[in-house]
Every structure is written in structure tokens, then in C-alpha cells.
């Protein structure tokens, strides 16, 4: 009887493991292949060789680009080099990426930038919020952009027990923001188990000097986050659930669910066109390729444009798709005045004129 029970338990465990593995592969879109969608006027951005994980463009056409992310389980072309923030002026005839100098006193050696967001104050001061992972921890760095000097003045480092595994951020004021935690755990092995078991413990946190609180939960892996042009709605991408969630923002900064848009790809960062309200997103068609990064089977890139997301039938258009031969692992797409920037987790960046 004891042996029979042991065999039964082993069988149940094997069946559960097999079911979890299949579900994990489905969340990663492990079997998906894509057909290419090309754009005619594109070129790789010179000087960006180690990723361009997130991009935020000011209304005046200045684009901030985070580069050099080192993320557990993902490739890095320069694991021993600190991260960088680049600036591109999209008003120039031939825009180029320029590395921004960061003020003294900031720990550049451990700089590991992830998601970014800008905020323009009433006096036109530009603040740049940067998710940072020094020594695989999570902090939010707040900088002041000094345009005349092409530099960033470091103002403060924000740490909090609720900011455990921060992925992306959207600034609400000079010292307040919403942030996504893409995992509950920060240890890599526990993060992997969290994904493998399909735990929905990821969340969104609101931070201000006066109040820090969880405002949304129940995600497989909350990733990109942004805000509608009218400031009424927050958009959250759940990369492992292939969804974009629309949340209504309230006066007390709480969020309530409005609707969900189901997609067939792993949605990373979200950018919003301030003129049209369209959402542009860099996506991973096949997440398994992103993790394995086989030189013979490169991670692909995909850019989607989502129009009228609040309507009953939003329009979703595949604007760009590449098998990895040009661009590997797209994570963001951001538009300004007919000019499109496509960034990646660890690879190059693409500039296109639409």
C-alpha cells in the first residue's frame, strides 16, 4: 500500500510538472514564428550597441534612451560595463545618439538602467526617472535634465519595501510615480519558479513622499506602464499574459480595472502618442528565443500600434516585425512627428521615418 501511494504521488507530481511546463511554454509563445513586416526608411542608430530597453520622448522631440540593462536570465553584450542614458534630438535632419553625462557623486559603476519616464514641471524643469538595478536590487533614480550641458543632475535615490522588482515607471510629479513590479521575488531562482508555476503575484505600486501603496495586483508579470493623454487612464502591460490592461486613475491615486486587450505576443514597454492617444509597443513574438538567445535562432522583434483602446473594437496593427537579423528582442517603440524609435533589451536601436 505504501509503495502504491508513493507511485501515485510521483505520478501526480510528474503530471503537474508537465502541465506547468506546457503552460509556461504557452506564456512564452515558444512555438510562434512571425512573417517580416519591413519599413522603408530605417537605419540602426550608431553608438547604441548594448540595448535601448526604454525610450521616452519629450514634446519638443528630445528622446531619452536607457541602455546597458543587465537582467537575470537575459543576454548582455557587455556585462562588466555600467549602463548609460542617451539623448537624441529628433528635430535634427540626421538625429544621432549622444551619451548624457551624469553628475559627480552618483554611483556610475553599478548603474543598471531599466524603465524610464520624464516629467515636465510648471517651471519647465525636466525630471528623468530611471529604474535602476544596482547589484540586482531595485531603486528609482531621479535626475534633473540640464539641456545646455547635455547632462543629468542626480537629485535622489528612492528605495522602498514595496519597490522590490521594479520594471517600468510613469512619473506623476517631480517626486511621485506609478511603478510595475514584474515579479514578487527578486532572487533569480525564485523569480523563475514564480514564472514557471504561473503565480500572479506581480503588481503596480503608487509612490509619493507622503504615501506608498499597492494599487493593482494579480498580474503574471506587470511590465510596461504609461498614461493616457487626458491623464484619466493608466495602461499596464502584462508581458506573460499577452495583455494590455486599462485602469482608471482616481483622485486618491487608486486604480480600478476598466478593460483588457488580449494580444498574441509578449507586450513589453508602452508608449503613448500625445496627439492621437495611440499606444505603441515593442513586443517579443517568442519569449523562449529571448531567454535562450541561440545565434542560429535569434529572438525576433515586433512593433504594434493600438488605436482607440477604449472602444469596443480597438484596432491593432503590426507596424514592424523582424526575425532578429536586424533587431533582436524589441522592448519599446516610441513615436514623434512621424519618426519612430524602436529599442531592444540588449541589442541595437532603430530609427525610422514613417
GROMACS .gro file of C-alpha atoms in nm:
model
  354
    1UNK     CA    1   0.000   0.000   0.000
    2UNK     CA    2   0.284   0.235   0.086
    3UNK     CA    3   0.459   0.171  -0.247
    4UNK     CA    4   0.134   0.224  -0.435
    5UNK     CA    5   0.082   0.558  -0.260
    6UNK     CA    6   0.440   0.662  -0.340
    7UNK     CA    7   0.394   0.575  -0.708
    8UNK     CA    8   0.066   0.766  -0.716
    9UNK     CA    9   0.227   1.074  -0.561
   10UNK     CA   10   0.518   1.060  -0.805
   11UNK     CA   11   0.275   1.030  -1.094
   12UNK     CA   12   0.072   1.326  -0.974
   13UNK     CA   13   0.387   1.536  -0.932
   14UNK     CA   14   0.506   1.442  -1.283
   15UNK     CA   15   0.166   1.528  -1.431
   16UNK     CA   16   0.165   1.864  -1.250
   17UNK     CA   17   0.519   1.941  -1.366
   18UNK     CA   18   0.427   1.854  -1.726
   19UNK     CA   19   0.116   2.074  -1.710
   20UNK     CA   20   0.313   2.364  -1.566
   21UNK     CA   21   0.581   2.324  -1.834
   22UNK     CA   22   0.322   2.334  -2.111
   23UNK     CA   23   0.157   2.641  -1.960
   24UNK     CA   24   0.497   2.809  -1.920
   25UNK     CA   25   0.582   2.743  -2.287
   26UNK     CA   26   0.244   2.886  -2.390
   27UNK     CA   27   0.304   3.202  -2.187
   28UNK     CA   28   0.639   3.239  -2.364
   29UNK     CA   29   0.481   3.178  -2.707
   30UNK     CA   30   0.752   2.915  -2.754
   31UNK     CA   31   0.612   2.786  -3.084
   32UNK     CA   32   0.536   3.121  -3.250
   33UNK     CA   33   0.708   3.233  -3.568
   34UNK     CA   34   0.640   3.562  -3.746
   35UNK     CA   35   0.639   3.691  -4.100
   36UNK     CA   36   0.852   4.002  -4.157
   37UNK     CA   37   0.698   4.347  -4.182
   38UNK     CA   38   0.951   4.598  -4.312
   39UNK     CA   39   0.961   4.976  -4.304
   40UNK     CA   40   1.133   5.155  -4.595
   41UNK     CA   41   1.320   5.436  -4.419
   42UNK     CA   42   1.501   5.281  -4.124
   43UNK     CA   43   1.859   5.275  -4.003
   44UNK     CA   44   2.036   5.139  -3.699
   45UNK     CA   45   2.140   5.408  -3.453
   46UNK     CA   46   2.515   5.445  -3.435
   47UNK     CA   47   2.664   5.418  -3.088
   48UNK     CA   48   2.388   5.209  -2.932
   49UNK     CA   49   2.526   4.856  -2.916
   50UNK     CA   50   2.421   4.730  -2.569
   51UNK     CA   51   2.048   4.774  -2.564
   52UNK     CA   52   1.791   5.051  -2.564
   53UNK     CA   53   1.541   4.899  -2.325
   54UNK     CA   54   1.318   5.202  -2.283
   55UNK     CA   55   1.265   5.531  -2.465
   56UNK     CA   56   1.075   5.842  -2.360
   57UNK     CA   57   1.031   6.141  -2.593
   58UNK     CA   58   0.960   6.494  -2.474
   59UNK     CA   59   0.701   6.707  -2.660
   60UNK     CA   60   0.989   6.907  -2.812
   61UNK     CA   61   1.137   6.597  -2.978
   62UNK     CA   62   1.419   6.517  -2.738
   63UNK     CA   63   1.433   6.141  -2.682
   64UNK     CA   64   1.588   5.975  -2.376
   65UNK     CA   65   1.712   5.617  -2.421
   66UNK     CA   66   1.820   5.377  -2.146
   67UNK     CA   67   2.099   5.138  -2.242
   68UNK     CA   68   2.310   4.862  -2.090
   69UNK     CA   69   2.048   4.671  -1.889
   70UNK     CA   70   2.175   4.357  -1.720
   71UNK     CA   71   1.873   4.148  -1.627
   72UNK     CA   72   1.880   3.799  -1.469
   73UNK     CA   73   1.846   3.527  -1.730
   74UNK     CA   74   1.891   3.757  -2.031
   75UNK     CA   75   2.193   3.819  -2.251
   76UNK     CA   76   2.421   4.121  -2.209
   77UNK     CA   77   2.683   4.213  -2.468
   78UNK     CA   78   2.889   4.399  -2.208
   79UNK     CA   79   2.813   4.258  -1.861
   80UNK     CA   80   3.102   4.442  -1.695
   81UNK     CA   81   3.020   4.789  -1.827
   82UNK     CA   82   2.783   5.030  -1.649
   83UNK     CA   83   2.463   5.145  -1.814
   84UNK     CA   84   2.409   5.471  -1.997
   85UNK     CA   85   2.142   5.723  -2.084
   86UNK     CA   86   2.146   5.855  -2.442
   87UNK     CA   87   1.975   6.160  -2.589
   88UNK     CA   88   1.854   6.204  -2.947
   89UNK     CA   89   1.718   6.527  -3.093
   90UNK     CA   90   1.455   6.416  -3.343
   91UNK     CA   91   1.437   6.768  -3.484
   92UNK     CA   92   1.778   6.724  -3.645
   93UNK     CA   93   1.797   6.621  -4.010
   94UNK     CA   94   2.009   6.322  -3.915
   95UNK     CA   95   1.947   6.253  -3.545
   96UNK     CA   96   2.234   6.095  -3.353
   97UNK     CA   97   2.259   5.940  -3.008
   98UNK     CA   98   2.467   6.133  -2.754
   99UNK     CA   99   2.553   5.990  -2.415
  100UNK     CA  100   2.442   6.216  -2.131
  101UNK     CA  101   2.697   6.296  -1.865
  102UNK     CA  102   2.581   6.217  -1.511
  103UNK     CA  103   2.679   6.440  -1.220
  104UNK     CA  104   2.953   6.353  -0.976
  105UNK     CA  105   2.861   6.163  -0.664
  106UNK     CA  106   2.633   5.919  -0.842
  107UNK     CA  107   2.749   5.555  -0.840
  108UNK     CA  108   2.807   5.505  -1.213
  109UNK     CA  109   2.988   5.174  -1.167
  110UNK     CA  110   2.667   4.996  -1.060
  111UNK     CA  111   2.430   5.189  -1.290
  112UNK     CA  112   2.191   4.935  -1.447
  113UNK     CA  113   1.904   5.131  -1.605
  114UNK     CA  114   1.572   4.972  -1.696
  115UNK     CA  115   1.243   5.161  -1.749
  116UNK     CA  116   1.241   5.542  -1.770
  117UNK     CA  117   0.988   5.825  -1.758
  118UNK     CA  118   1.002   6.203  -1.787
  119UNK     CA  119   0.806   6.472  -1.607
  120UNK     CA  120   0.795   6.841  -1.702
  121UNK     CA  121   0.725   7.070  -1.407
  122UNK     CA  122   0.534   7.400  -1.418
  123UNK     CA  123   0.862   7.590  -1.447
  124UNK     CA  124   0.963   7.371  -1.745
  125UNK     CA  125   1.216   7.174  -1.541
  126UNK     CA  126   1.255   6.827  -1.693
  127UNK     CA  127   1.287   6.538  -1.449
  128UNK     CA  128   1.404   6.197  -1.565
  129UNK     CA  129   1.302   5.896  -1.355
  130UNK     CA  130   1.515   5.586  -1.409
  131UNK     CA  131   1.453   5.237  -1.275
  132UNK     CA  132   1.794   5.115  -1.162
  133UNK     CA  133   1.916   4.771  -1.055
  134UNK     CA  134   2.244   4.824  -0.870
  135UNK     CA  135   2.373   4.486  -0.751
  136UNK     CA  136   2.042   4.333  -0.873
  137UNK     CA  137   1.837   4.545  -0.631
  138UNK     CA  138   1.564   4.791  -0.733
  139UNK     CA  139   1.582   5.166  -0.689
  140UNK     CA  140   1.435   5.465  -0.869
  141UNK     CA  141   1.682   5.740  -0.954
  142UNK     CA  142   1.554   6.094  -1.007
  143UNK     CA  143   1.758   6.327  -1.228
  144UNK     CA  144   1.720   6.683  -1.349
  145UNK     CA  145   1.795   6.725  -1.718
  146UNK     CA  146   2.037   7.011  -1.791
  147UNK     CA  147   1.985   7.071  -2.162
  148UNK     CA  148   2.255   7.336  -2.209
  149UNK     CA  149   2.514   7.092  -2.077
  150UNK     CA  150   2.370   6.765  -2.212
  151UNK     CA  151   2.389   6.627  -1.861
  152UNK     CA  152   2.182   6.474  -1.583
  153UNK     CA  153   2.199   6.611  -1.229
  154UNK     CA  154   2.125   6.335  -0.981
  155UNK     CA  155   1.871   6.452  -0.723
  156UNK     CA  156   1.776   6.146  -0.519
  157UNK     CA  157   1.762   5.769  -0.491
  158UNK     CA  158   1.428   5.618  -0.392
  159UNK     CA  159   1.407   5.280  -0.215
  160UNK     CA  160   1.104   5.119  -0.056
  161UNK     CA  161   0.995   4.775   0.062
  162UNK     CA  162   0.711   4.779  -0.193
  163UNK     CA  163   0.953   4.851  -0.480
  164UNK     CA  164   1.101   4.504  -0.489
  165UNK     CA  165   1.144   4.412  -0.856
  166UNK     CA  166   1.069   4.729  -1.050
  167UNK     CA  167   1.044   4.708  -1.426
  168UNK     CA  168   0.889   5.031  -1.552
  169UNK     CA  169   0.765   5.361  -1.424
  170UNK     CA  170   0.542   5.651  -1.521
  171UNK     CA  171   0.604   5.984  -1.347
  172UNK     CA  172   0.310   6.169  -1.194
  173UNK     CA  173   0.501   6.462  -1.044
  174UNK     CA  174   0.855   6.570  -0.956
  175UNK     CA  175   0.868   6.305  -0.682
  176UNK     CA  176   0.574   6.072  -0.743
  177UNK     CA  177   0.508   5.786  -0.985
  178UNK     CA  178   0.341   5.455  -1.061
  179UNK     CA  179   0.577   5.157  -1.092
  180UNK     CA  180   0.537   4.797  -1.201
  181UNK     CA  181   0.695   4.509  -1.010
  182UNK     CA  182   0.745   4.236  -1.270
  183UNK     CA  183   0.797   3.968  -1.004
  184UNK     CA  184   0.717   3.918  -0.638
  185UNK     CA  185   1.065   3.780  -0.572
  186UNK     CA  186   1.397   3.943  -0.658
  187UNK     CA  187   1.611   3.628  -0.635
  188UNK     CA  188   1.660   3.479  -0.984
  189UNK     CA  189   1.578   3.118  -0.891
  190UNK     CA  190   1.262   3.225  -0.710
  191UNK     CA  191   1.172   3.454  -1.000
  192UNK     CA  192   1.199   3.160  -1.238
  193UNK     CA  193   0.984   2.940  -1.014
  194UNK     CA  194   0.729   3.220  -0.992
  195UNK     CA  195   0.708   3.229  -1.373
  196UNK     CA  196   0.717   2.850  -1.413
  197UNK     CA  197   0.437   2.795  -1.162
  198UNK     CA  198   0.228   3.073  -1.315
  199UNK     CA  199   0.190   3.273  -0.995
  200UNK     CA  200   0.002   3.601  -1.039
  201UNK     CA  201   0.185   3.792  -0.765
  202UNK     CA  202   0.308   4.085  -0.973
  203UNK     CA  203   0.165   4.432  -0.905
  204UNK     CA  204   0.157   4.808  -0.957
  205UNK     CA  205   0.265   5.046  -0.681
  206UNK     CA  206   0.200   5.417  -0.636
  207UNK     CA  207   0.482   5.611  -0.473
  208UNK     CA  208   0.494   5.962  -0.327
  209UNK     CA  209   0.684   6.104  -0.029
  210UNK     CA  210   0.358   6.100   0.168
  211UNK     CA  211   0.214   5.766   0.063
  212UNK     CA  212   0.327   5.437  -0.087
  213UNK     CA  213   0.071   5.168  -0.168
  214UNK     CA  214  -0.022   4.882  -0.395
  215UNK     CA  215  -0.286   4.999  -0.641
  216UNK     CA  216  -0.326   4.698  -0.871
  217UNK     CA  217  -0.235   4.329  -0.842
  218UNK     CA  218  -0.291   3.986  -0.991
  219UNK     CA  219  -0.054   4.008  -1.288
  220UNK     CA  220   0.171   3.730  -1.417
  221UNK     CA  221   0.439   3.991  -1.486
  222UNK     CA  222   0.343   4.359  -1.495
  223UNK     CA  223   0.584   4.527  -1.733
  224UNK     CA  224   0.535   4.848  -1.932
  225UNK     CA  225   0.322   5.124  -1.784
  226UNK     CA  226   0.203   5.457  -1.922
  227UNK     CA  227  -0.076   5.714  -1.901
  228UNK     CA  228  -0.338   5.839  -2.145
  229UNK     CA  229  -0.301   6.194  -2.282
  230UNK     CA  230  -0.601   6.314  -2.077
  231UNK     CA  231  -0.438   6.168  -1.760
  232UNK     CA  232  -0.752   5.966  -1.680
  233UNK     CA  233  -0.625   5.615  -1.752
  234UNK     CA  234  -0.318   5.408  -1.674
  235UNK     CA  235  -0.212   5.138  -1.918
  236UNK     CA  236  -0.031   4.829  -1.787
  237UNK     CA  237   0.126   4.555  -2.000
  238UNK     CA  238   0.131   4.202  -1.859
  239UNK     CA  239   0.410   4.051  -2.066
  240UNK     CA  240   0.344   3.687  -1.973
  241UNK     CA  241  -0.032   3.713  -2.014
  242UNK     CA  242  -0.007   3.888  -2.354
  243UNK     CA  243  -0.244   4.163  -2.238
  244UNK     CA  244  -0.272   4.538  -2.201
  245UNK     CA  245  -0.486   4.642  -1.903
  246UNK     CA  246  -0.669   4.974  -1.893
  247UNK     CA  247  -0.706   5.115  -1.539
  248UNK     CA  248  -0.898   5.425  -1.436
  249UNK     CA  249  -0.695   5.664  -1.219
  250UNK     CA  250  -0.875   5.820  -0.923
  251UNK     CA  251  -0.811   6.133  -0.721
  252UNK     CA  252  -0.661   5.926  -0.436
  253UNK     CA  253  -0.426   5.760  -0.691
  254UNK     CA  254  -0.603   5.424  -0.664
  255UNK     CA  255  -0.665   5.233  -0.987
  256UNK     CA  256  -0.971   5.037  -1.093
  257UNK     CA  257  -0.989   4.795  -1.384
  258UNK     CA  258  -1.175   4.916  -1.694
  259UNK     CA  259  -1.092   4.664  -1.966
  260UNK     CA  260  -0.829   4.425  -2.100
  261UNK     CA  261  -0.697   4.391  -2.453
  262UNK     CA  262  -0.579   4.039  -2.542
  263UNK     CA  263  -0.288   4.013  -2.787
  264UNK     CA  264  -0.085   3.723  -2.932
  265UNK     CA  265   0.260   3.848  -2.833
  266UNK     CA  266   0.465   3.931  -2.523
  267UNK     CA  267   0.398   4.301  -2.469
  268UNK     CA  268   0.689   4.495  -2.320
  269UNK     CA  269   0.703   4.875  -2.282
  270UNK     CA  270   0.414   5.104  -2.375
  271UNK     CA  271   0.449   5.447  -2.535
  272UNK     CA  272   0.157   5.682  -2.595
  273UNK     CA  273   0.131   5.925  -2.886
  274UNK     CA  274   0.027   6.251  -2.714
  275UNK     CA  275  -0.151   6.375  -3.027
  276UNK     CA  276  -0.362   6.070  -3.115
  277UNK     CA  277  -0.363   5.867  -2.793
  278UNK     CA  278  -0.242   5.562  -2.986
  279UNK     CA  279  -0.036   5.311  -2.789
  280UNK     CA  280   0.290   5.193  -2.947
  281UNK     CA  281   0.458   4.890  -2.800
  282UNK     CA  282   0.771   4.686  -2.856
  283UNK     CA  283   0.696   4.315  -2.826
  284UNK     CA  284   0.864   3.974  -2.811
  285UNK     CA  285   0.692   3.736  -3.053
  286UNK     CA  286   0.863   3.435  -2.892
  287UNK     CA  287   0.986   3.473  -2.535
  288UNK     CA  288   1.165   3.140  -2.535
  289UNK     CA  289   1.405   3.267  -2.802
  290UNK     CA  290   1.470   3.576  -2.591
  291UNK     CA  291   1.582   3.364  -2.295
  292UNK     CA  292   1.783   3.112  -2.498
  293UNK     CA  293   1.938   3.364  -2.740
  294UNK     CA  294   2.062   3.099  -2.981
  295UNK     CA  295   2.281   3.260  -3.255
  296UNK     CA  296   2.117   3.020  -3.500
  297UNK     CA  297   1.764   3.110  -3.387
  298UNK     CA  298   1.769   3.474  -3.280
  299UNK     CA  299   1.498   3.648  -3.074
  300UNK     CA  300   1.264   3.838  -3.303
  301UNK     CA  301   1.121   4.188  -3.280
  302UNK     CA  302   0.767   4.317  -3.326
  303UNK     CA  303   0.604   4.660  -3.302
  304UNK     CA  304   0.230   4.706  -3.256
  305UNK     CA  305   0.017   5.017  -3.282
  306UNK     CA  306  -0.304   5.009  -3.078
  307UNK     CA  307  -0.572   5.263  -3.176
  308UNK     CA  308  -0.887   5.351  -2.981
  309UNK     CA  309  -0.814   5.114  -2.695
  310UNK     CA  310  -1.117   5.238  -2.500
  311UNK     CA  311  -1.354   5.145  -2.781
  312UNK     CA  312  -1.533   4.810  -2.814
  313UNK     CA  313  -1.307   4.710  -3.103
  314UNK     CA  314  -0.958   4.862  -3.079
  315UNK     CA  315  -0.751   4.847  -3.397
  316UNK     CA  316  -0.421   4.660  -3.363
  317UNK     CA  317  -0.166   4.698  -3.643
  318UNK     CA  318   0.167   4.520  -3.682
  319UNK     CA  319   0.387   4.807  -3.793
  320UNK     CA  320   0.719   4.625  -3.790
  321UNK     CA  321   0.842   4.268  -3.750
  322UNK     CA  322   1.190   4.122  -3.788
  323UNK     CA  323   1.331   3.774  -3.730
  324UNK     CA  324   1.630   3.907  -3.536
  325UNK     CA  325   1.857   3.957  -3.836
  326UNK     CA  326   1.828   4.334  -3.796
  327UNK     CA  327   1.690   4.387  -3.447
  328UNK     CA  328   1.682   4.136  -3.160
  329UNK     CA  329   1.435   4.146  -2.873
  330UNK     CA  330   1.240   4.470  -2.925
  331UNK     CA  331   1.121   4.618  -2.597
  332UNK     CA  332   0.987   4.963  -2.688
  333UNK     CA  333   0.855   5.171  -2.978
  334UNK     CA  334   0.808   5.543  -2.942
  335UNK     CA  335   0.680   5.794  -3.198
  336UNK     CA  336   0.722   6.168  -3.252
  337UNK     CA  337   0.615   6.368  -3.556
  338UNK     CA  338   0.633   6.074  -3.794
  339UNK     CA  339   0.963   5.948  -3.657
  340UNK     CA  340   0.973   5.608  -3.488
  341UNK     CA  341   1.236   5.480  -3.246
  342UNK     CA  342   1.248   5.106  -3.174
  343UNK     CA  343   1.456   4.988  -2.878
  344UNK     CA  344   1.569   4.646  -2.757
  345UNK     CA  345   1.651   4.477  -2.428
  346UNK     CA  346   2.019   4.413  -2.505
  347UNK     CA  347   2.077   4.472  -2.879
  348UNK     CA  348   2.069   4.775  -3.112
  349UNK     CA  349   1.813   5.051  -3.175
  350UNK     CA  350   1.636   5.150  -3.495
  351UNK     CA  351   1.537   5.496  -3.625
  352UNK     CA  352   1.260   5.507  -3.888
  353UNK     CA  353   1.091   5.787  -4.076
  354UNK     CA  354   0.730   5.690  -4.144
   0.00000   0.00000   0.00000
